[in-house]
Short mmCIF file of C-alpha atoms in Angstrom, two decimals:
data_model
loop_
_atom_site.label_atom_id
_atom_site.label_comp_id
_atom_site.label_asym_id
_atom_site.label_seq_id
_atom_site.Cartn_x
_atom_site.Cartn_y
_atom_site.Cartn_z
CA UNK S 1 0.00 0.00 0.00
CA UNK S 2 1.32 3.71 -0.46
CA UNK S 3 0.85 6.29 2.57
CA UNK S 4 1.99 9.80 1.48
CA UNK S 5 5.38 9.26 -0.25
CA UNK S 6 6.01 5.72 1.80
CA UNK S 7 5.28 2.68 0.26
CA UNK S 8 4.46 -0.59 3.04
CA UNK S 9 3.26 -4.66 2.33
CA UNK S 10 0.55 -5.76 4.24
CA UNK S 11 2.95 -8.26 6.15
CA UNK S 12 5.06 -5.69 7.57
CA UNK S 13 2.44 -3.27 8.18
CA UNK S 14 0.48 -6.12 10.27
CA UNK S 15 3.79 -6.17 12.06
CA UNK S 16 4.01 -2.15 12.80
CA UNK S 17 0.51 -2.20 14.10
CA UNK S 18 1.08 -5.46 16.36
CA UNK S 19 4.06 -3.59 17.79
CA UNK S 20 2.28 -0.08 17.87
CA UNK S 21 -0.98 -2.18 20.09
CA UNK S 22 1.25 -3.40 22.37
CA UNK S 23 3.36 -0.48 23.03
CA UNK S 24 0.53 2.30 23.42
CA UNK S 25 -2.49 0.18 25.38
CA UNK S 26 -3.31 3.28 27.19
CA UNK S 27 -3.64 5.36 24.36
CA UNK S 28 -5.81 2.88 22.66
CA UNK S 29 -7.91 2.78 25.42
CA UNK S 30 -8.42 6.28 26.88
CA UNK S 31 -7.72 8.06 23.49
CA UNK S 32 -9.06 5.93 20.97
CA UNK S 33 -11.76 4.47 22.99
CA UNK S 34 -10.95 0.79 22.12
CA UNK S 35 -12.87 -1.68 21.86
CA UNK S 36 -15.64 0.26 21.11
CA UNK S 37 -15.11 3.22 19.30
CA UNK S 38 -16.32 5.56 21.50
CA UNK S 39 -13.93 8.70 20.92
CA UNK S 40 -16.96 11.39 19.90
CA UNK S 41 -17.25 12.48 23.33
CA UNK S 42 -20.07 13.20 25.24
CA UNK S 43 -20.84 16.24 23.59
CA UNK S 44 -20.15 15.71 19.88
CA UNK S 45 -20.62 19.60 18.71
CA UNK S 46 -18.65 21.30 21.64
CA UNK S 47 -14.49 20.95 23.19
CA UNK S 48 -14.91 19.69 26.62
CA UNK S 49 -12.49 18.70 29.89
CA UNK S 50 -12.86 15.46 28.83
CA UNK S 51 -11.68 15.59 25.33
CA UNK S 52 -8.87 18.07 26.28
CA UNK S 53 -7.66 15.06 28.99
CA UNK S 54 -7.92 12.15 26.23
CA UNK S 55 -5.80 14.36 23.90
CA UNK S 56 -2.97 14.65 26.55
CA UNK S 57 -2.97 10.69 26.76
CA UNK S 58 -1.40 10.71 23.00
CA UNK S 59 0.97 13.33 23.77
CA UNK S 60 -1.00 16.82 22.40
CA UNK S 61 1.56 18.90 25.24
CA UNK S 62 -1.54 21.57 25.69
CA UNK S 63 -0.63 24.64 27.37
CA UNK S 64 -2.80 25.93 30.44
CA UNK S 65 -3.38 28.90 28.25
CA UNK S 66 -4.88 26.81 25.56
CA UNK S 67 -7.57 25.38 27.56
CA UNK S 68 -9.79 28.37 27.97
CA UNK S 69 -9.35 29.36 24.66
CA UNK S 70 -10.23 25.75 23.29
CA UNK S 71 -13.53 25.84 25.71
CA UNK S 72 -14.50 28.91 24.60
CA UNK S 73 -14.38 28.59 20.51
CA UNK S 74 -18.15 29.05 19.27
CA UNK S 75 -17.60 26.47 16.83
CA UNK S 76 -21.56 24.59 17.12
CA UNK S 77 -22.57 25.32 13.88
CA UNK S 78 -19.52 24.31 12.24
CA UNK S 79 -19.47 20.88 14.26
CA UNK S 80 -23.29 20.68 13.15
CA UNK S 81 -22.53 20.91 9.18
CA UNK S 82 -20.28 17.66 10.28
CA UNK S 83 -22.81 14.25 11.08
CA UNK S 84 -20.16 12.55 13.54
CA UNK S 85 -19.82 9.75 11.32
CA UNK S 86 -18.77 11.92 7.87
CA UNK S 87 -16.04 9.96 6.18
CA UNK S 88 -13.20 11.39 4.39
CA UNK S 89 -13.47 8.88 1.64
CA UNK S 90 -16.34 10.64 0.96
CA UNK S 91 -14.88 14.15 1.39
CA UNK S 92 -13.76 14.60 -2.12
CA UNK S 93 -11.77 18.26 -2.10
CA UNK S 94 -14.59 20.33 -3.70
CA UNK S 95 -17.36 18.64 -2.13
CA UNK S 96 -19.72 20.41 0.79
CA UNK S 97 -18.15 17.68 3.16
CA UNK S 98 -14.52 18.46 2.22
CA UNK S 99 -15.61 22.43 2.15
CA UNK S 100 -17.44 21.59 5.52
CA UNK S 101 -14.47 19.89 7.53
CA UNK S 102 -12.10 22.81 6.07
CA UNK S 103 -14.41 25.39 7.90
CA UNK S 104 -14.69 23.21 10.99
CA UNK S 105 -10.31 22.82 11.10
CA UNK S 106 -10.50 26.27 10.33
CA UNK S 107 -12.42 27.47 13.23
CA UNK S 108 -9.47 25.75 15.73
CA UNK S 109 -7.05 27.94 13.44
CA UNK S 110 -4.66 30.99 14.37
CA UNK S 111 -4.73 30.90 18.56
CA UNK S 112 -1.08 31.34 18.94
CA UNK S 113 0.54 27.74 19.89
CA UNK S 114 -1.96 25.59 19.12
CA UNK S 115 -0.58 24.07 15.35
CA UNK S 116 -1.41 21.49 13.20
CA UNK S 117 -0.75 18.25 15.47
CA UNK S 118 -2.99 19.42 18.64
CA UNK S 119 -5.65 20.41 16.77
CA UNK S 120 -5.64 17.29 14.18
CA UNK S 121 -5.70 15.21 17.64
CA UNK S 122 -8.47 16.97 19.33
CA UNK S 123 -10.31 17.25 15.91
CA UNK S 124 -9.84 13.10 15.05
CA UNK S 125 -11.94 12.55 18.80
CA UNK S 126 -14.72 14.74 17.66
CA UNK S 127 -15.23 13.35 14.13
CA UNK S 128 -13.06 9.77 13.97
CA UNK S 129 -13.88 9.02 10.39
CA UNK S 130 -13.03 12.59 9.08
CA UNK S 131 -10.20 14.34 11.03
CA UNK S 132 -6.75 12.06 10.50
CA UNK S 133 -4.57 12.41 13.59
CA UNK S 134 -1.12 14.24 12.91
CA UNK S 135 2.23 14.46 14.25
CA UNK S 136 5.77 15.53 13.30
CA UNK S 137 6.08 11.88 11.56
CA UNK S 138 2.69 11.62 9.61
CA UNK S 139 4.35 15.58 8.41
CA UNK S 140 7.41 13.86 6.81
CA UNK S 141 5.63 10.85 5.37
CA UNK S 142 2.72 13.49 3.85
CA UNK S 143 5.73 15.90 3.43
CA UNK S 144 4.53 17.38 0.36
CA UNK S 145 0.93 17.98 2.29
CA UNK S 146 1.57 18.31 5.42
CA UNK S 147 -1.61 20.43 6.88
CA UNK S 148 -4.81 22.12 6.28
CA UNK S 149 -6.39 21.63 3.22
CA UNK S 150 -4.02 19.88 1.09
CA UNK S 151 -3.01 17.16 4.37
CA UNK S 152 -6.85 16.25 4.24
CA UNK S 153 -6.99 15.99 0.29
CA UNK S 154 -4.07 14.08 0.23
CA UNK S 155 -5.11 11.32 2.72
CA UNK S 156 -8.46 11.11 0.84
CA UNK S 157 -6.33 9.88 -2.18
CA UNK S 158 -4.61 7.63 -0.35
CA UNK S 159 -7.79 6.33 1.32
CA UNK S 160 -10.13 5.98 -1.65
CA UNK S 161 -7.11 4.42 -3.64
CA UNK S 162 -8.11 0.84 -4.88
CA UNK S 163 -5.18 -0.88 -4.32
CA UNK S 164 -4.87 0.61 -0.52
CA UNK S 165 -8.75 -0.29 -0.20
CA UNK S 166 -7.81 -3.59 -1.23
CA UNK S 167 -4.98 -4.17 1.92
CA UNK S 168 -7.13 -2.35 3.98
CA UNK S 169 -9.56 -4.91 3.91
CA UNK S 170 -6.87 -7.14 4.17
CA UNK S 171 -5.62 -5.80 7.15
CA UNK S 172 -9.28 -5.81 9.07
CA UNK S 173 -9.51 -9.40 8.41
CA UNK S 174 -5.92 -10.25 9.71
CA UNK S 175 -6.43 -8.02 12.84
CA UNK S 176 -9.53 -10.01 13.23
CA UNK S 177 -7.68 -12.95 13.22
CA UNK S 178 -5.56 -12.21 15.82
CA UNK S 179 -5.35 -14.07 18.91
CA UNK S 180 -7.35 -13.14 21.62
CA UNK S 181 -5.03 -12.09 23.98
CA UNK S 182 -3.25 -9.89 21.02
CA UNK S 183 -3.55 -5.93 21.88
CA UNK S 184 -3.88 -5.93 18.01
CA UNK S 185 -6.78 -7.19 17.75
CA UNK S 186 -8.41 -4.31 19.14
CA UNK S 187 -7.20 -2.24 16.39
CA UNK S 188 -9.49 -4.44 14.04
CA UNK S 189 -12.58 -1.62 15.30
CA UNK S 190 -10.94 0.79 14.80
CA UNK S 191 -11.30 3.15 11.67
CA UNK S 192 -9.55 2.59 8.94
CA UNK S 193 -8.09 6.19 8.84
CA UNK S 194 -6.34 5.37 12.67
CA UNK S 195 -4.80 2.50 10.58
CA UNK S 196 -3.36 5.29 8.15
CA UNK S 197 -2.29 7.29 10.18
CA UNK S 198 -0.50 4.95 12.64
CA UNK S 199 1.08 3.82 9.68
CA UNK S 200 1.87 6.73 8.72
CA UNK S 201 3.79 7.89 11.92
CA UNK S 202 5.64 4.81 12.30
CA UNK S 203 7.04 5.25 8.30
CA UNK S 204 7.83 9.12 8.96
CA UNK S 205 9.77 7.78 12.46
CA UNK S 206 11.79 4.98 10.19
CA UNK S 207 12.29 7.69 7.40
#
């Protein structure tokens, strides 16, 4: 399959995501919201404590001055123009999805220390299926895209590709597979954009 400008078989990527479930069980679990999927929040149009706390558990190093200011953003009608379970396969760049989840990442935009990887981390917990997580890895494997608009068009290639649809599917079925006491097999709910963009980190950290 091909991730941004990294290419990775299924076998070793099975591997990466083994070793990425067994090394990060609390981020699957009070981030993610493993085994259930249950990362929208209780509130899925407004920031709250909670989802400020879960995005600390993946490493999203918030300042104390960011917190009011997240809390605070009147971004309601922006969430609302989102359903919680939008896809970005379906988010061609053009669409009223795509235009929609630009306005909503827009909204989080310009408060002075709060970039790209905190806000694609507190944005992925509000809308799973839509928002990719980011960090300074996914950045060099996406390095031609590497936020805002163009980061979001360019995983929507990569996810809607047939080939990486293919392996995708592949991958569910092997994570499915996997022994019960695997921590990988936990990853077989989740969506297939976490896959990408686990992948995705762990290619930019071997780059």
């Amino acid at each position: 399959m091909i991730i941004g400008s990294r290419k990775i078989v299924v076998d070793e990527a099975i591997a990466q995501l083994r070793l990425y479930a067994e090394t990060n069980g609390a981020v699957l679990k009070y981030y993610d919201g493993l085994p259930h999927v249950s990362t929208i929040g209780t509130d899925p149009d407004r920031i709250t404590l909670e989802d400020l706390a879960r995005t600390m558990v993946i490493g999203s190093d918030l300042r104390a001055l960011d917190i009011p200011w997240l809390l605070e953003v009147d971004a309601e009608k922006e969430f609302a123009a989102v359903p919680v379970d939008a896809r970005l396969e379906d988010a061609a760049p053009g669409s009223p999805l795509f235009e929609a989840a630009t306005a909503l990442d827009e909204k989080f935009s310009g408060h002075r220390g709060f970039g790209h990887a905190k806000k694609a981390k507190l944005l992925h917990l509000k809308r799973p299926y839509l928002f990719p997580v980011s960090d300074s890895f996914i950045r060099m494997t996406y390095s031609d895209a590497s936020a805002g608009p163009d980061f979001l068009a360019a995983v929507h290639r990569d996810l809607v590709n047939p080939a990486n649809v293919r392996d995708f599917k592949l991958l569910q079925v092997r994570l499915i597979a996997e022994p019960q006491t695997s921590a990988a097999r936990l990853l077989a709910e989740a969506p297939t954009l976490r896959l990408l963009d686990i992948l995705a980190s762990l290619l930019g950290e071997a780059k």
